[in-house]
C-alpha positions as a printed Julia matrix, in Angstrom:
166×3 Matrix{Float64}:
 33.57   3.8   15.54
 31.02   3.44  12.77
 28.36   6.07  13.5
 29.1    9.61  14.63
 26.89  12.49  15.66
 28.15  15.86  14.39
 26.31  18.43  16.55
 26.12  22.17  16.07
 23.86  25.12  15.55
 24.57  25.31  11.79
 23.0   28.78  11.72
 23.54  28.66   8.73
 25.49  25.74   7.32
 28.86  26.98   6.03
 31.62  25.76   3.74
 33.54  24.92   6.93
 30.74  22.65   8.12
 30.68  20.98   4.71
 34.44  20.4    4.89
 33.93  18.38   8.08
 30.79  16.63   6.77
 32.39  15.53   3.49
 35.51  14.23   5.2
 33.47  12.43   7.86
 31.25  10.84   5.19
 34.38   9.26   3.71
 35.55   7.88   7.07
 32.43   6.68   8.87
 29.6    4.37   7.86
 26.98   6.81   9.11
 27.15  10.51   9.96
 24.25  12.16  11.75
 24.23  15.94  11.69
 22.6   17.06  14.9
 20.99  20.49  14.65
 21.13  22.0   18.11
 17.85  23.41  19.33
 18.45  25.72  22.25
 15.12  27.06  23.59
 16.97  29.73  25.58
 18.42  31.24  22.4
 16.02  33.57  20.6
 18.31  35.27  18.09
 18.75  32.48  15.56
 18.87  33.62  11.96
 17.22  30.37  10.86
 14.73  28.23  12.74
 15.73  24.65  13.56
 13.4   23.43  10.78
 15.04  25.79   8.26
 18.52  24.68   9.33
 17.49  21.05   9.02
 16.18  21.68   5.5
 19.37  23.51   4.47
 21.57  20.74   5.87
 19.61  18.03   4.1
 20.06  19.86   0.79
 23.76  20.45   1.45
 24.39  16.83   2.47
 22.32  15.28  -0.34
 25.42  14.06  -2.24
 26.41  11.88   0.73
 24.12   8.85   1.08
 25.49   7.96   4.52
 24.76  11.41   5.99
 21.48  12.36   7.61
 20.32  15.26   9.75
 18.0   15.63  12.73
 17.1   18.27  15.32
 17.94  17.57  18.93
 17.95  19.37  22.25
 19.23  18.6   25.7
 22.42  16.82  26.67
 24.66  15.81  23.79
 25.51  12.5   25.43
 21.83  11.58  25.55
 21.3   12.67  21.94
 24.22  10.46  20.82
 22.74   7.51  22.65
 19.22   8.17  21.31
 20.35   8.19  17.68
 22.63   5.19  18.04
 25.9    7.04  17.55
 29.12   5.36  18.67
 30.67   8.77  19.25
 30.62  12.48  18.65
 32.42  14.33  15.86
 33.67  17.87  16.37
 35.52  20.2   14.05
 38.37  22.37  15.26
 39.12  25.69  13.55
 41.46  27.48  15.94
 43.57  26.87  19.01
 40.79  28.57  21.0
 38.4   25.78  19.97
 40.68  23.11  21.4
 40.32  24.0   25.08
 36.53  24.27  25.14
 36.03  21.23  22.9
 38.35  19.09  25.03
 36.45  20.06  28.19
 33.14  19.09  26.57
 34.64  15.82  25.32
 35.87  14.93  28.79
 32.48  15.69  30.32
 30.62  13.61  27.72
 32.98  10.7   28.38
 32.59  11.05  32.15
 28.79  11.36  32.06
 27.97   8.73  29.47
 31.12   7.1   28.13
 30.72   8.96  24.83
 33.98   9.35  22.92
 34.69  12.38  20.74
 36.61  12.41  17.46
 38.12  15.69  16.28
 38.79  16.8   12.72
 40.86  19.91  12.11
 39.28  22.27   9.6
 41.02  22.48   6.26
 43.11  25.65   5.98
 40.96  26.92   3.11
 37.89  27.15   5.37
 39.3   27.49   8.89
 38.48  31.22   8.98
 34.77  30.75   8.25
 32.24  30.93  11.08
 28.46  30.97  10.95
 28.37  34.2   12.95
 30.54  35.94  10.35
 28.43  34.5    7.54
 25.29  35.87   9.23
 26.84  39.31   9.59
 28.14  39.44   6.01
 24.79  38.2    4.68
 22.75  40.67   6.72
 24.88  43.5    5.38
 24.38  42.34   1.79
 27.87  40.92   1.29
 28.75  38.15  -1.13
 28.63  34.75   0.56
 30.26  32.92  -2.36
 32.81  30.45  -0.99
 31.44  30.81   2.54
 28.31  28.66   2.2
 27.55  25.62   0.04
 27.22  26.73  -3.58
 23.82  25.04  -4.02
 22.48  27.11  -1.08
 24.15  30.43  -1.9
 21.06  32.21  -3.18
 18.71  30.74  -0.57
 20.92  31.67   2.39
 21.85  35.09   0.97
 18.22  36.02   0.32
 17.05  34.79   3.71
 19.74  36.71   5.62
 19.11  39.9    3.68
 15.4   39.72   4.6
 15.87  39.2    8.34
 16.22  42.03  10.81
 19.08  42.31  13.31
 17.19  40.28  15.93
 17.13  37.31  13.59
 13.45  37.37  12.71
 11.77  37.98   9.37
């Protein structure tokens, strides 16, 4: 497997996401970060375009990593971007069951294989939903989001209301 698609909402990108991205960049020729656009979800803290911009800044040190917005079936997105497979990060035992079901469905529907990376212990407790909550309440996001995006993400979350809009 040379090219993987790493899909997610990345709302916002966290230190946990960067753990997976940096490790994948060292193992695959090409890593495509797929920003999930779900038109049924209206409570995003960041728009897909904002998430894409944040991810591109966060992944700038990795020349073999790129990011794009996608919607629809993951298997189709993987095929459209030329990925050999899908990359998923696992934080907890609870992630395993749902991720395995999705992996099996993607393989059944389109022959897409999934590669799993376990989150490093130092970041396995970090979730984007917790980052959003801490940021909205004015908490310190240091160590929870990429250092080069700390101020940008903190300021943006502090300015948004509880429905996720500015």
